Amino acid sequence: MSAMDLQVLRSFQAVAEGLTVTEAAAEARLTQPALSRALHRLEEEVGAELLQRVGRVLRPTPAGRVFKEYVDAVLDSYDRGRRAVAEVVDPAAGVVPLAFLHTLGTWLVPRLVTGFREAFPQVRFELHQHGENGLVQHLLDATADIAITSGDPGHPLITWRRLLVEPLWLAVPTGHRLAGRPRVRLAEVAEEPFILLKPGYGLRSVTESLCRQAGFTPVVGFEGEEVHTLRGLVAAGLGVSLIPSSPDAAATGDVPIRYLEITDVHGARDIGIAWLSGRTLPSASRRFIDHALRVTATAADGRW
């Protein structure tokens, strides 16, 4: 299979996943007419229409969806083969495709990656940020070798190991009635609106579980997709939130929030590392897992 054949398959994959032909052509450094002709030749070779126009975009036909499954497998095998060969040629190099929670991108992931690259400076990282459901899918689709998650995904094909326990604090605006106290019972805010991440995010599930343990169901005030958004809405006085942070975060941040320790339930979440159980990982990814487990082994409070 030539490099051009592979590029056409990659472009078909990209279009089938939602890119326009123009966008896919730009990624492939081809003109749009050239890519359109190449996709048409691909359909002739396969013997079926793979893409059909729906409005202004192309969508895979039933035959196209079936064909894409095999294209995904071919491209994944080819990419993994190239990585394996590269690591044989230069064992100190390689690529680590790593998926992680949005909330871990400001402290844990940078520290793990920086520490690892001090020992293996030639290793590159492909980073993917997502919510919990997206992390599992990255592993199952083999677009990531490793995922850093909150809690065990509980999937039969995935191995998970705890890295550390991260504290969760009740975030309230500085003018809140409880803002002057260092610690509170979660039950004390049972009647107040909660600022939550949307369903599908691990922090949402943890928050709902802790509220149930405290004897109430949280009243949803607002929902967001980023912890930074939660902080901003709390600072604006629109509700309270359980946030992975530390009490001194308010001193270094730019939002007027107080972080209070929770005493009636265990305000924390597990942070762990996951990979596909039956997949033989390239050496760079395997070394990164070992590195993450080793350097977090002594962390007692979720940070080091």
GROMACS .gro file of N, CA, C and O in nm, residues 123-215:
model
  372
  123VAL      N    1   1.087   1.139   2.366
  123VAL     CA    2   0.951   1.087   2.356
  123VAL      C    3   0.854   1.202   2.331
  123VAL      O    4   0.862   1.308   2.394
  124ARG      N    5   0.760   1.182   2.237
  124ARG     CA    6   0.657   1.281   2.209
  124ARG      C    7   0.524   1.233   2.269
  124ARG      O    8   0.504   1.114   2.287
  125PHE      N    9   0.437   1.329   2.297
  125PHE     CA   10   0.306   1.298   2.352
  125PHE      C   11   0.197   1.349   2.258
  125PHE      O   12   0.207   1.459   2.203
  126GLU      N   13   0.095   1.266   2.238
  126GLU     CA   14  -0.028   1.309   2.171
  126GLU      C   15  -0.134   1.318   2.280
  126GLU      O   16  -0.174   1.218   2.338
  127LEU      N   17  -0.179   1.439   2.309
  127LEU     CA   18  -0.267   1.463   2.424
  127LEU      C   19  -0.411   1.484   2.379
  127LEU      O   20  -0.437   1.556   2.282
  128HIS      N   21  -0.503   1.420   2.452
  128HIS     CA   22  -0.646   1.433   2.425
  128HIS      C   23  -0.718   1.463   2.557
  128HIS      O   24  -0.705   1.387   2.652
  129GLN      N   25  -0.792   1.574   2.563
  129GLN     CA   26  -0.871   1.606   2.681
  129GLN      C   27  -1.017   1.567   2.659
  129GLN      O   28  -1.071   1.587   2.550
  130HIS      N   29  -1.079   1.513   2.766
  130HIS     CA   30  -1.218   1.469   2.749
  130HIS      C   31  -1.283   1.447   2.884
  130HIS      O   32  -1.217   1.450   2.988
  131GLY      N   33  -1.415   1.424   2.881
  131GLY     CA   34  -1.487   1.377   2.999
  131GLY      C   35  -1.469   1.227   3.013
  131GLY      O   36  -1.407   1.161   2.928
  132GLU      N   37  -1.525   1.170   3.120
  132GLU     CA   38  -1.502   1.028   3.149
  132GLU      C   39  -1.542   0.937   3.034
  132GLU      O   40  -1.468   0.846   2.996
  133ASN      N   41  -1.661   0.958   2.977
  133ASN     CA   42  -1.707   0.870   2.869
  133ASN      C   43  -1.614   0.877   2.749
  133ASN      O   44  -1.585   0.776   2.684
  134GLY      N   45  -1.567   0.997   2.718
  134GLY     CA   46  -1.476   1.013   2.606
  134GLY      C   47  -1.343   0.944   2.628
  134GLY      O   48  -1.282   0.893   2.534
  135LEU      N   49  -1.297   0.939   2.754
  135LEU     CA   50  -1.169   0.874   2.783
  135LEU      C   51  -1.178   0.724   2.755
  135LEU      O   52  -1.086   0.666   2.695
  136VAL      N   53  -1.285   0.662   2.798
  136VAL     CA   54  -1.303   0.519   2.772
  136VAL      C   55  -1.306   0.493   2.621
  136VAL      O   56  -1.245   0.398   2.572
  137GLN      N   57  -1.375   0.579   2.548
  137GLN     CA   58  -1.385   0.559   2.404
  137GLN      C   59  -1.250   0.574   2.336
  137GLN      O   60  -1.220   0.502   2.240
  138HIS      N   61  -1.167   0.666   2.384
  138HIS     CA   62  -1.031   0.680   2.329
  138HIS      C   63  -0.954   0.549   2.343
  138HIS      O   64  -0.882   0.508   2.252
  139LEU      N   65  -0.967   0.483   2.458
  139LEU     CA   66  -0.899   0.356   2.477
  139LEU      C   67  -0.956   0.249   2.386
  139LEU      O   68  -0.881   0.173   2.322
  140LEU      N   69  -1.088   0.240   2.381
  140LEU     CA   70  -1.151   0.136   2.299
  140LEU      C   71  -1.124   0.157   2.151
  140LEU      O   72  -1.113   0.059   2.075
  141ASP      N   73  -1.114   0.282   2.107
  141ASP     CA   74  -1.086   0.312   1.967
  141ASP      C   75  -0.937   0.306   1.935
  141ASP      O   76  -0.898   0.323   1.818
  142ALA      N   77  -0.854   0.287   2.038
  142ALA     CA   78  -0.708   0.284   2.022
  142ALA      C   79  -0.652   0.416   1.972
  142ALA      O   80  -0.544   0.419   1.914
  143THR      N   81  -0.724   0.526   1.996
  143THR     CA   82  -0.667   0.657   1.965
  143THR      C   83  -0.583   0.708   2.081
  143THR      O   84  -0.515   0.811   2.069
  144ALA      N   85  -0.588   0.637   2.194
  144ALA     CA   86  -0.500   0.665   2.307
  144ALA      C   87  -0.456   0.533   2.367
  144ALA      O   88  -0.536   0.438   2.376
  145ASP      N   89  -0.329   0.524   2.406
  145ASP     CA   90  -0.280   0.405   2.476
  145ASP      C   91  -0.320   0.408   2.623
  145ASP      O   92  -0.340   0.303   2.685
  146ILE      N   93  -0.326   0.530   2.679
  146ILE     CA   94  -0.340   0.548   2.823
  146ILE      C   95  -0.445   0.656   2.849
  146ILE      O   96  -0.456   0.751   2.773
  147ALA      N   97  -0.520   0.639   2.958
  147ALA     CA   98  -0.613   0.744   3.001
  147ALA      C   99  -0.594   0.767   3.151
  147ALA      O  100  -0.574   0.672   3.227
  148ILE      N  101  -0.598   0.893   3.190
  148ILE     CA  102  -0.594   0.928   3.332
  148ILE      C  103  -0.734   0.974   3.369
  148ILE      O  104  -0.786   1.071   3.314
  149THR      N  105  -0.797   0.902   3.460
  149THR     CA  106  -0.939   0.916   3.488
  149THR      C  107  -0.965   0.944   3.635
  149THR      O  108  -0.876   0.929   3.719
  150SER      N  109  -1.087   0.982   3.666
  150SER     CA  110  -1.131   0.985   3.806
  150SER      C  111  -1.216   0.861   3.829
  150SER      O  112  -1.323   0.845   3.771
  151GLY      N  113  -1.166   0.771   3.908
  151GLY     CA  114  -1.239   0.648   3.936
  151GLY      C  115  -1.219   0.542   3.831
  151GLY      O  116  -1.181   0.569   3.717
  152ASP      N  117  -1.241   0.419   3.872
  152ASP     CA  118  -1.229   0.304   3.783
  152ASP      C  119  -1.344   0.304   3.683
  152ASP      O  120  -1.461   0.306   3.723
  153PRO      N  121  -1.315   0.305   3.552
  153PRO     CA  122  -1.424   0.302   3.453
  153PRO      C  123  -1.513   0.180   3.465
  153PRO      O  124  -1.628   0.181   3.418
  154GLY      N  125  -1.462   0.072   3.525
  154GLY     CA  126  -1.544  -0.047   3.544
  154GLY      C  127  -1.575  -0.120   3.415
  154GLY      O  128  -1.677  -0.188   3.405
  155HIS      N  129  -1.489  -0.105   3.314
  155HIS     CA  130  -1.511  -0.170   3.185
  155HIS      C  131  -1.433  -0.302   3.181
  155HIS      O  132  -1.317  -0.307   3.222
  156PRO      N  133  -1.495  -0.409   3.132
  156PRO     CA  134  -1.427  -0.540   3.135
  156PRO      C  135  -1.299  -0.546   3.051
  156PRO      O  136  -1.216  -0.634   3.075
  157LEU      N  137  -1.283  -0.457   2.956
  157LEU     CA  138  -1.164  -0.461   2.870
  157LEU      C  139  -1.054  -0.366   2.917
  157LEU      O  140  -0.948  -0.359   2.854
  158ILE      N  141  -1.077  -0.296   3.028
  158ILE     CA  142  -0.985  -0.191   3.070
  158ILE      C  143  -0.926  -0.224   3.207
  158ILE      O  144  -0.997  -0.262   3.300
  159THR      N  145  -0.794  -0.209   3.217
  159THR     CA  146  -0.724  -0.221   3.345
  159THR      C  147  -0.705  -0.082   3.404
  159THR      O  148  -0.668   0.012   3.331
  160TRP      N  149  -0.731  -0.068   3.534
  160TRP     CA  150  -0.721   0.063   3.600
  160TRP      C  151  -0.640   0.048   3.729
  160TRP      O  152  -0.657  -0.050   3.803
  161ARG      N  153  -0.551   0.145   3.755
  161ARG     CA  154  -0.475   0.147   3.879
  161ARG      C  155  -0.484   0.286   3.941
  161ARG      O  156  -0.470   0.386   3.872
  162ARG      N  157  -0.507   0.289   4.071
  162ARG     CA  158  -0.517   0.418   4.141
  162ARG      C  159  -0.379   0.485   4.145
  162ARG      O  160  -0.278   0.422   4.176
  163LEU      N  161  -0.378   0.615   4.115
  163LEU     CA  162  -0.256   0.695   4.129
  163LEU      C  163  -0.255   0.771   4.261
  163LEU      O  164  -0.154   0.774   4.331
  164LEU      N  165  -0.367   0.834   4.293
  164LEU     CA  166  -0.376   0.915   4.415
  164LEU      C  167  -0.521   0.947   4.445
  164LEU      O  168  -0.611   0.915   4.367
  165VAL      N  169  -0.542   1.005   4.559
  165VAL     CA  170  -0.675   1.051   4.600
  165VAL      C  171  -0.672   1.203   4.602
  165VAL      O  172  -0.591   1.263   4.672
  166GLU      N  173  -0.762   1.265   4.525
  166GLU     CA  174  -0.764   1.410   4.514
  166GLU      C  175  -0.876   1.468   4.600
  166GLU      O  176  -0.992   1.429   4.588
  167PRO      N  177  -0.844   1.564   4.689
  167PRO     CA  178  -0.948   1.623   4.773
  167PRO      C  179  -1.049   1.704   4.691
  167PRO      O  180  -1.015   1.763   4.590
  168LEU      N  181  -1.172   1.703   4.738
  168LEU     CA  182  -1.276   1.790   4.684
  168LEU      C  183  -1.320   1.886   4.794
  168LEU      O  184  -1.338   1.845   4.909
  169TRP      N  185  -1.337   2.012   4.758
  169TRP     CA  186  -1.372   2.115   4.855
  169TRP      C  187  -1.503   2.181   4.813
  169TRP      O  188  -1.535   2.190   4.694
  170LEU      N  189  -1.578   2.227   4.911
  170LEU     CA  190  -1.699   2.302   4.881
  170LEU      C  191  -1.658   2.445   4.847
  170LEU      O  192  -1.603   2.517   4.931
  171ALA      N  193  -1.686   2.486   4.725
  171ALA     CA  194  -1.655   2.622   4.681
  171ALA      C  195  -1.778   2.711   4.699
  171ALA      O  196  -1.887   2.678   4.652
  172VAL      N  197  -1.759   2.823   4.769
  172VAL     CA  198  -1.868   2.919   4.790
  172VAL      C  199  -1.815   3.058   4.757
  172VAL      O  200  -1.696   3.084   4.767
  173PRO      N  201  -1.901   3.152   4.718
  173PRO     CA  202  -1.855   3.289   4.693
  173PRO      C  203  -1.811   3.355   4.823
  173PRO      O  204  -1.853   3.315   4.932
  174THR      N  205  -1.726   3.455   4.812
  174THR     CA  206  -1.670   3.517   4.932
  174THR      C  207  -1.777   3.581   5.021
  174THR      O  208  -1.756   3.596   5.141
  175GLY      N  209  -1.890   3.618   4.963
  175GLY     CA  210  -1.996   3.678   5.043
  175GLY      C  211  -2.095   3.578   5.100
  175GLY      O  212  -2.195   3.617   5.160
  176HIS      N  213  -2.067   3.450   5.084
  176HIS     CA  214  -2.159   3.346   5.130
  176HIS      C  215  -2.164   3.341   5.283
  176HIS      O  216  -2.067   3.373   5.352
  177ARG      N  217  -2.277   3.298   5.336
  177ARG     CA  218  -2.295   3.291   5.481
  177ARG      C  219  -2.195   3.199   5.551
  177ARG      O  220  -2.167   3.214   5.671
  178LEU      N  221  -2.139   3.102   5.475
  178LEU     CA  222  -2.042   3.008   5.534
  178LEU      C  223  -1.897   3.042   5.501
  178LEU      O  224  -1.807   2.970   5.542
  179ALA      N  225  -1.876   3.150   5.427
  179ALA     CA  226  -1.743   3.177   5.373
  179ALA      C  227  -1.637   3.200   5.479
  179ALA      O  228  -1.518   3.178   5.455
  180GLY      N  229  -1.676   3.239   5.598
  180GLY     CA  230  -1.578   3.266   5.702
  180GLY      C  231  -1.533   3.143   5.779
  180GLY      O  232  -1.447   3.153   5.867
  181ARG      N  233  -1.590   3.027   5.747
  181ARG     CA  234  -1.556   2.906   5.821
  181ARG      C  235  -1.458   2.820   5.743
  181ARG      O  236  -1.464   2.812   5.620
  182PRO      N  237  -1.366   2.751   5.809
  182PRO     CA  238  -1.271   2.665   5.737
  182PRO      C  239  -1.330   2.531   5.695
  182PRO      O  240  -1.282   2.468   5.601
  183ARG      N  241  -1.433   2.487   5.764
  183ARG     CA  242  -1.493   2.356   5.732
  183ARG      C  243  -1.642   2.359   5.760
  183ARG      O  244  -1.689   2.435   5.846
  184VAL      N  245  -1.715   2.275   5.686
  184VAL     CA  246  -1.861   2.269   5.699
  184VAL      C  247  -1.907   2.126   5.676
  184VAL      O  248  -1.832   2.042   5.625
  185ARG      N  249  -2.032   2.101   5.711
  185ARG     CA  250  -2.097   1.978   5.669
  185ARG      C  251  -2.164   2.003   5.535
  185ARG      O  252  -2.224   2.108   5.513
  186LEU      N  253  -2.152   1.908   5.444
  186LEU     CA  254  -2.213   1.924   5.312
  186LEU      C  255  -2.364   1.943   5.326
  186LEU      O  256  -2.426   2.015   5.247
  187ALA      N  257  -2.422   1.880   5.426
  187ALA     CA  258  -2.567   1.890   5.448
  187ALA      C  259  -2.611   2.034   5.474
  187ALA      O  260  -2.730   2.067   5.456
  188GLU      N  261  -2.518   2.121   5.514
  188GLU     CA  262  -2.554   2.260   5.544
  188GLU      C  263  -2.592   2.339   5.419
  188GLU      O  264  -2.647   2.449   5.429
  189VAL      N  265  -2.559   2.287   5.300
  189VAL     CA  266  -2.594   2.357   5.176
  189VAL      C  267  -2.695   2.275   5.095
  189VAL      O  268  -2.708   2.292   4.974
  190ALA      N  269  -2.768   2.189   5.163
  190ALA     CA  270  -2.862   2.100   5.094
  190ALA      C  271  -2.969   2.176   5.018
  190ALA      O  272  -3.019   2.128   4.916
  191GLU      N  273  -3.007   2.295   5.064
  191GLU     CA  274  -3.114   2.371   5.001
  191GLU      C  275  -3.064   2.469   4.896
  191GLU      O  276  -3.145   2.539   4.833
  192GLU      N  277  -2.934   2.477   4.876
  192GLU     CA  278  -2.878   2.576   4.784
  192GLU      C  279  -2.857   2.519   4.645
  192GLU      O  280  -2.834   2.397   4.630
  193PRO      N  281  -2.862   2.602   4.542
  193PRO     CA  282  -2.836   2.553   4.406
  193PRO      C  283  -2.690   2.512   4.389
  193PRO      O  284  -2.599   2.580   4.439
  194PHE      N  285  -2.669   2.401   4.319
  194PHE     CA  286  -2.534   2.351   4.293
  194PHE      C  287  -2.495   2.382   4.148
  194PHE      O  288  -2.576   2.368   4.056
  195ILE      N  289  -2.370   2.422   4.130
  195ILE     CA  290  -2.313   2.438   3.997
  195ILE      C  291  -2.242   2.308   3.965
  195ILE      O  292  -2.147   2.270   4.034
  196LEU      N  293  -2.287   2.236   3.861
  196LEU     CA  294  -2.238   2.101   3.833
  196LEU      C  295  -2.184   2.092   3.690
  196LEU      O  296  -2.225   2.168   3.602
  197LEU      N  297  -2.093   1.997   3.670
  197LEU     CA  298  -2.059   1.960   3.534
  197LEU      C  299  -2.177   1.883   3.474
  197LEU      O  300  -2.261   1.828   3.546
  198LYS      N  301  -2.182   1.877   3.343
  198LYS     CA  302  -2.290   1.809   3.275
  198LYS      C  303  -2.283   1.658   3.299
  198LYS      O  304  -2.176   1.605   3.331
  199PRO      N  305  -2.395   1.586   3.286
  199PRO     CA  306  -2.392   1.440   3.299
  199PRO      C  307  -2.291   1.378   3.203
  199PRO      O  308  -2.273   1.424   3.091
  200GLY      N  309  -2.223   1.273   3.250
  200GLY     CA  310  -2.119   1.210   3.170
  200GLY      C  311  -1.980   1.243   3.219
  200GLY      O  312  -1.884   1.174   3.185
  201TYR      N  313  -1.969   1.348   3.301
  201TYR     CA  314  -1.841   1.383   3.361
  201TYR      C  315  -1.829   1.316   3.498
  201TYR      O  316  -1.926   1.311   3.575
  202GLY      N  317  -1.709   1.267   3.529
  202GLY     CA  318  -1.690   1.195   3.654
  202GLY      C  319  -1.719   1.280   3.775
  202GLY      O  320  -1.777   1.232   3.874
  203LEU      N  321  -1.681   1.409   3.772
  203LEU     CA  322  -1.703   1.495   3.887
  203LEU      C  323  -1.852   1.512   3.914
  203LEU      O  324  -1.893   1.528   4.031
  204ARG      N  325  -1.934   1.509   3.811
  204ARG     CA  326  -2.080   1.518   3.830
  204ARG      C  327  -2.128   1.398   3.912
  204ARG      O  328  -2.203   1.413   4.009
  205SER      N  329  -2.085   1.278   3.873
  205SER     CA  330  -2.127   1.157   3.943
  205SER      C  331  -2.079   1.156   4.088
  205SER      O  332  -2.153   1.119   4.179
  206VAL      N  333  -1.953   1.200   4.110
  206VAL     CA  334  -1.898   1.203   4.246
  206VAL      C  335  -1.977   1.301   4.332
  206VAL      O  336  -2.011   1.272   4.448
  207THR      N  337  -2.008   1.419   4.276
  207THR     CA  338  -2.083   1.519   4.352
  207THR      C  339  -2.221   1.466   4.392
  207THR      O  340  -2.263   1.479   4.507
  208GLU      N  341  -2.290   1.405   4.297
  208GLU     CA  342  -2.423   1.352   4.327
  208GLU      C  343  -2.416   1.242   4.432
  208GLU      O  344  -2.502   1.234   4.522
  209SER      N  345  -2.313   1.159   4.424
  209SER     CA  346  -2.297   1.051   4.522
  209SER      C  347  -2.270   1.107   4.662
  209SER      O  348  -2.329   1.061   4.761
  210LEU      N  349  -2.182   1.207   4.673
  210LEU     CA  350  -2.152   1.266   4.804
  210LEU      C  351  -2.274   1.335   4.863
  210LEU      O  352  -2.297   1.327   4.985
  211CYS      N  353  -2.352   1.402   4.779
  211CYS     CA  354  -2.474   1.466   4.829
  211CYS      C  355  -2.572   1.362   4.881
  211CYS      O  356  -2.636   1.382   4.986
  212ARG      N  357  -2.584   1.250   4.810
  212ARG     CA  358  -2.673   1.143   4.857
  212ARG      C  359  -2.625   1.091   4.993
  212ARG      O  360  -2.706   1.065   5.082
  213GLN      N  361  -2.493   1.075   5.007
  213GLN     CA  362  -2.440   1.030   5.135
  213GLN      C  363  -2.470   1.129   5.247
  213GLN      O  364  -2.487   1.091   5.363
  214ALA      N  365  -2.476   1.258   5.211
  214ALA     CA  366  -2.506   1.361   5.310
  214ALA      C  367  -2.655   1.375   5.334
  214ALA      O  368  -2.698   1.457   5.416
  215GLY      N  369  -2.738   1.299   5.260
  215GLY     CA  370  -2.880   1.295   5.286
  215GLY      C  371  -2.968   1.381   5.198
  215GLY      O  372  -3.083   1.407   5.233
   0.00000   0.00000   0.00000
